Structures are given as C-alpha cells and as structure tokens.
Amino acid sequence: MNAMKPLWTSSQLIAALGVEPDGGDGVAVTGISIDTRTLQAGDLFVALKDQRDGHEFVSTAFKAGAAAALVSTGYTRQPGDGVLFRVSDPLAALVALGRAARARLAPEARVIGVTGSAGKTGTKEMLRTCLSRLGATHASEKSYNNHWGVPLTLARMPEDTRFGVFEIGMNHAGEIRPLTKMVRPHAAIVTTVEAVHLEHFPSVAAIADAKGEIFEGLPQGGAAIIKFDNPHARRLRAIADILGTKPVTFGFDAAADVHASAFRASDDGSDMTINVRDKSYPVHLAMPGRHIAENALAVAAALDAIGVDVEMALAALADLAPPSGRGARSVLQLGGGEALLIDESYNANPASMKAALATLATVPRQKYGRRIAVLGDMLELGSDAPALHAGLKDAVDAAEVDLVFACGPHMQNLYDALPAAKKGGYSPASAMGDILASQLRPGDVVMIKASNGTRLGAVVERLKAQFGKQGAAA
Ligand SMILES: Nc1ncnc2c1ncn2[C@@H]1O[C@H](COP(=O)(O)OP(=O)(O)OP(=O)(O)O)[C@@H](O)[C@H]1O
Ligand SMILES: [Mg+2]
C-alpha cells in the first residue's frame, strides 16, 4: 500500500498548536476529524463541544485508527489512547491549525470565499468543479460554514492546494468577520441578500451589512463580488468601497460588470453567454434555473478576478448535475407512462421557493403537461412566517402550477389562499407519500420543496423507491 502524504507532519503540528505531544514523539496525520462516525485511519481527532462533548469519543477515535487527538488539558488519558495534544481550548487550537494551513499556501495559490442568503453551497460546488479542471482544489464539505466548519475546512487543506473555496455562513451579525479573516480570500462572493433568518435581524439591510463582513478578509483591491439586481447592492458596494476592495457586480442586466446575454432555459439546464470585461463565453449549465445561472455569473466573476483561464473553467459547468435535495431530477415510471420528479427537499426559503417555482415553469408542457408543486414549511422565518408563506401565491400563479400539495402549519397559509381548483391536498409529511402515490399520473412534473426539517425528503425517497427507474434522470 502506498503511504499517504501527511496533511500535517509532526513538526508542523507542534509549531501550529504550540504544544508538544503527550504519549509519543513523532506523529504525522493524514486528515482531520471531529466525528468518529466518519473518522478515517490516520486522522487527528479534534474533541469539540457541540451537541455532545467530543471528549467522550476520544477512545472510540483511537479504536477507529486515529493517529492523534486534540483534547483539552483536563482530559484524563484512557487505556488505549495514543498521542494526545493537550490545549486549553480545542476549538481555538483548530482555528490555529486553520490559520497555519492558510499561511503555508504558496503565494500563487488563490482562495475564494462565498456567503449569501441562498446559493452558498451551490456556488461553492460550481467553483470546486470549475477550478478542479485547472489545479489542486480544496473546498468546504457540505455546508461546513460556521465557527467550526470554516476552521475545520482550513485545517484540512493540503499544503499543495492551488485553489481553496470556502463557504462562510452566519446567523448573527459579527459571525462572518472572524471567519473571513481566517480564510483571507482573494475574491469574495455575496450570492444574494434575502429575508432569511430574519429572527436575529432588525431588517434585511442589517443582513446585507452582516454579509458584507466577508469583504473584510479581502486584501486591498480584492474582488468584492455583488449581485447587481438586489435592493441591497448599493449598500454592499459602499462597504466594499470603504474597505478599499474592488466591487464587481454580476447579473442579467447589461450594466452589471459580469453579465449574461442570450439566456435560454431548457429542460436539461440552460444556456447563456457570460460577458466578462471585453470577453464573451458561451456556457451550458447542466443545472436548470435562472437563479443557478445567476450564481454561475458570480463564479465567472470570481474566476476572472483570480486570473485563471475562465473559458476552460466554465466549461466544467456543462457536466455538473444538481445534487439530491437541491434540484436533482428523476423519472418516475407510473402505469402507462413517465412523470418527472424534481427533488428540492433539502432547503427552502422565500427566495429559493420562488426560484424553484420559476424553474418548474421551464419544464416544457409538451413533455410534462401537469405541473404539481408539493410545498412544505420554510423554517426559521420568525414572526413573518405566515405572510411569507401566503406570499408564495404570486410565484405559484406565475409558474402556472396546476396543483399544490401543502405540508406543515406555515404552508397552510398558502394553501388557504389558493383557489379550490389548485388544491391538491393538505397533510402532514408522513402521509404525503401515500397521497402522491395515488394522485400522480403519467405526464406530471412534480417539484417537492421545503426546509429539510419539514421531512419531505422521505416523501422523495418513498416515490423513488416505488416508481424510480434504475439510474434514469431527465
Ligand atoms: N441565487 C439564488 N437565489 C435564490 N435561491 C437560490 C439561489 N441559489 C440557490 N438557490 C436555492 O437555494 C436553496 C439552497 O441552496 P444552497 O444549499 O446552495 O444554499 P446555502 O446558502 O448553502 O444554504 P445553507 O444556508 O443551508 O447552507 C436551493 O434550493 C437552491 O436552488
Ligand atoms: Mg450551504
């Protein structure tokens, strides 16, 4: 077996953590883990306190093959424990390791930070896909974007990384600032500013300010990438200007610095020309949706800002299919014909609901004649929740949805506002699978969307298990 190149050598660990190991001298690690269920042999296990105290799992980590553990000074060595790094605060030590990882990158390496009210993960994954064509790329796992997710992603970054892509999120003002200062991006994207997580903010403008913190990690002249068509674009521009960074806008408007022309939605994605300064790139996106295309414009802006071959990088987007729960499509075999299932069950807020409904409307009627939306509660909207749910009616109408099935107490506000002809059914998520199984017909397109906590993912799985065609996708 090939020995793996260490992520951190013994001396690098000692230098970054500022402590000598207890219980052995040399120890190199090949990865970083905070969860023994996913730990790989050779990892450094970091005992963090979140829902549970990671110190309870140190023994399990060593049994699973951990090379070392990062624990607090008070931890009592257990039989079977290996090399321990004892620190006053393991989270702070993880941050130190993350900073060391950023500091050791080669000067020509380029780093991009992504925040926004929606589309962070999608945009991060597009950048990962694009940049992987050009060089060694390291990016956040899933939505690891918070006070431990960002330093963990940094600490996992190999020394020879050419491109780093970091998702940075927040629930409160002031949370992005320390994270962007760890990441020190060369280009930073704010995908969009929307009324999400409003319970911790007095206004959407205050959300814009909190997102704008990401620009504080940029160097002077670094690219501050801002959505042109957003009510808070000017606010973000002003923040970027004050910081001495360079605002770059993106959007469908020809006045945006990076803009789309000849946008055309199809049922297998979309096509457009992306115009960056004096260059134009024809691009095919395998992922449908105007909002996804808009994210791709932000990607193009970032690629241009870090000085890579934009055309070669963007070509990768033709092969990037939507992930499960975020727009993945599959064909259902119903007696006598096919229906198309669009799985948006992982995430929902007012902006992404509207975007998903608009995308549903791009599925051609000739192929799928009846449009069905199965909509569940959007969570974490605070006291505006009833109005924001009822307010989806315009988007349902605009998308010419034929039938709506609704789930959850908030979504009842929308359901009640619909005309009888559009009411498919209102029920808990647990019963929705049976209802849909009996109601779906060949020629339907059914889009299922809610916040993950509403549990419509199980409905998607149920439909795929009963009607799914092995390996098929539209
Ligand atoms: N620019 C956009 N505007 C509105 N909705 C979007 C946009 N980009 C993506 N979405 C939709 O928002 C939802 C969430 O996307 P994604 O997971 O990329 O967001 P996120 O910001 O990473 O979310 P989280 O805060 O949960 O990490 C998906 O349904 C996606 O299609
Ligand atoms: Mg995310």
CSV table of N, CA and C and ligand atoms in Angstrom, one decimal, residues 116-123 143 145 167 191-192 194 197 227 291-292 294-295 325-327 344 346-349 351-353 355-356 449, ligand 1:
chain,number,residue,atom,x,y,z
A,116,GLY,N,-23.9,34.5,1.5
A,116,GLY,CA,-25.1,34.9,0.8
A,116,GLY,C,-26.3,34.2,1.5
A,117,SER,N,-27.5,34.8,1.3
A,117,SER,CA,-28.7,34.2,1.9
A,117,SER,C,-29.2,32.9,1.3
A,118,ALA,N,-28.8,32.6,0.1
A,118,ALA,CA,-29.1,31.4,-0.6
A,118,ALA,C,-28.0,31.1,-1.6
A,119,GLY,N,-27.8,29.9,-1.9
A,119,GLY,CA,-26.9,29.5,-3.0
A,119,GLY,C,-25.4,29.4,-2.6
A,120,LYS,N,-25.1,29.5,-1.3
A,120,LYS,CA,-23.7,29.4,-1.0
A,120,LYS,C,-23.1,28.0,-1.4
A,121,THR,N,-23.7,26.9,-1.0
A,121,THR,CA,-23.2,25.6,-1.3
A,121,THR,C,-23.2,25.4,-2.8
A,122,GLY,N,-24.3,25.8,-3.5
A,122,GLY,CA,-24.3,25.5,-4.9
A,122,GLY,C,-23.2,26.3,-5.6
A,123,THR,N,-22.9,27.5,-5.2
A,123,THR,CA,-21.9,28.3,-5.8
A,123,THR,C,-20.5,27.8,-5.5
A,143,SER,N,-22.2,21.9,3.9
A,143,SER,CA,-22.4,23.4,4.3
A,143,SER,C,-21.5,23.7,5.5
A,145,ASN,N,-19.9,25.8,7.2
A,145,ASN,CA,-19.6,27.2,7.0
A,145,ASN,C,-19.6,28.0,8.3
A,167,GLU,N,-17.1,28.1,2.0
A,167,GLU,CA,-18.4,28.6,2.3
A,167,GLU,C,-18.4,29.2,3.7
A,191,THR,N,-23.7,36.0,-2.7
A,191,THR,CA,-24.6,35.5,-3.8
A,191,THR,C,-25.9,36.3,-3.9
A,192,THR,N,-26.5,36.6,-2.7
A,192,THR,CA,-27.7,37.4,-2.7
A,192,THR,C,-28.0,37.7,-1.3
A,194,GLU,N,-31.4,38.2,1.1
A,194,GLU,CA,-32.8,38.0,1.2
A,194,GLU,C,-33.3,37.9,2.6
A,197,HIS,N,-33.5,34.0,7.9
A,197,HIS,CA,-33.0,34.1,9.3
A,197,HIS,C,-33.3,35.5,9.9
A,227,LYS,N,-24.3,40.9,-6.2
A,227,LYS,CA,-25.4,40.7,-7.2
A,227,LYS,C,-25.9,42.1,-7.6
A,291,HIS,N,-31.8,31.2,-11.3
A,291,HIS,CA,-31.0,31.6,-10.1
A,291,HIS,C,-29.7,30.9,-10.1
A,292,ILE,N,-29.6,29.7,-10.7
A,292,ILE,CA,-28.4,28.9,-10.8
A,292,ILE,C,-27.5,29.6,-11.8
A,294,GLU,N,-27.5,32.7,-12.4
A,294,GLU,CA,-27.0,33.9,-11.8
A,294,GLU,C,-25.8,33.6,-10.9
A,295,ASN,N,-25.9,32.5,-10.1
A,295,ASN,CA,-24.8,32.0,-9.3
A,295,ASN,C,-23.5,31.8,-10.2
A,325,GLY,N,-31.8,16.6,-3.3
A,325,GLY,CA,-32.4,17.6,-2.4
A,325,GLY,C,-32.2,19.0,-2.9
A,326,ARG,N,-31.4,19.2,-4.0
A,326,ARG,CA,-31.2,20.6,-4.5
A,326,ARG,C,-31.5,20.7,-6.0
A,327,GLY,N,-32.6,20.0,-6.4
A,327,GLY,CA,-33.0,20.2,-7.8
A,327,GLY,C,-32.7,18.9,-8.6
A,344,GLU,N,-36.3,19.0,-4.4
A,344,GLU,CA,-35.8,20.3,-3.8
A,344,GLU,C,-36.0,20.2,-2.3
A,346,TYR,N,-34.3,19.6,0.3
A,346,TYR,CA,-33.3,19.8,1.3
A,346,TYR,C,-33.3,21.2,2.0
A,347,ASN,N,-33.9,22.2,1.3
A,347,ASN,CA,-33.7,23.5,1.7
A,347,ASN,C,-34.7,24.4,1.2
A,348,ALA,N,-35.2,25.4,1.9
A,348,ALA,CA,-36.2,26.3,1.3
A,348,ALA,C,-36.3,27.6,2.1
A,349,ASN,N,-36.3,28.7,1.4
A,349,ASN,CA,-36.6,30.0,2.0
A,349,ASN,C,-37.4,30.7,0.9
A,351,ALA,N,-36.8,33.1,-1.1
A,351,ALA,CA,-36.1,33.3,-2.4
A,351,ALA,C,-35.9,32.0,-3.2
A,352,SER,N,-35.5,30.9,-2.5
A,352,SER,CA,-35.3,29.7,-3.2
A,352,SER,C,-36.6,29.0,-3.6
A,353,MET,N,-37.7,29.3,-2.9
A,353,MET,CA,-39.0,28.8,-3.3
A,353,MET,C,-39.4,29.4,-4.6
A,355,ALA,N,-37.5,30.8,-6.8
A,355,ALA,CA,-36.6,30.3,-7.8
A,355,ALA,C,-37.0,28.9,-8.3
A,356,ALA,N,-37.3,28.1,-7.4
A,356,ALA,CA,-37.7,26.7,-7.7
A,356,ALA,C,-39.0,26.6,-8.5
A,449,LYS,N,-40.6,20.7,-2.4
A,449,LYS,CA,-39.6,21.6,-1.8
A,449,LYS,C,-40.1,22.1,-0.4
B,1,LIG,N1,-29.1,32.9,-6.1
B,1,LIG,C1,-30.1,32.3,-5.5
B,1,LIG,N2,-31.3,32.8,-5.2
B,1,LIG,C2,-32.3,32.2,-4.7
B,1,LIG,N3,-32.3,30.9,-4.4
B,1,LIG,C3,-31.1,30.2,-4.7
B,1,LIG,C4,-30.0,30.9,-5.3
B,1,LIG,N4,-29.0,29.9,-5.4
B,1,LIG,C5,-29.5,28.8,-5.0
B,1,LIG,N5,-30.8,28.9,-4.6
B,1,LIG,C6,-31.6,27.9,-4.0
B,1,LIG,O1,-31.5,27.9,-2.6
B,1,LIG,C7,-31.5,26.6,-2.0
B,1,LIG,C8,-30.3,26.4,-1.1
B,1,LIG,O2,-29.2,26.4,-1.9
B,1,LIG,P1,-27.7,26.2,-1.2
B,1,LIG,O3,-27.7,24.9,-0.4
B,1,LIG,O4,-26.7,26.4,-2.3
B,1,LIG,O5,-27.7,27.4,-0.3
B,1,LIG,P2,-26.9,27.7,1.0
B,1,LIG,O6,-26.8,29.2,1.0
B,1,LIG,O7,-25.6,27.0,1.0
B,1,LIG,O8,-27.8,27.2,2.2
B,1,LIG,P3,-27.4,26.9,3.8
B,1,LIG,O9,-27.6,28.2,4.5
B,1,LIG,O10,-28.4,25.9,4.2
B,1,LIG,O11,-26.0,26.4,3.8
B,1,LIG,C9,-31.6,25.7,-3.1
B,1,LIG,O12,-33.0,25.3,-3.3
B,1,LIG,C10,-31.2,26.5,-4.3
B,1,LIG,O13,-31.7,26.1,-5.5
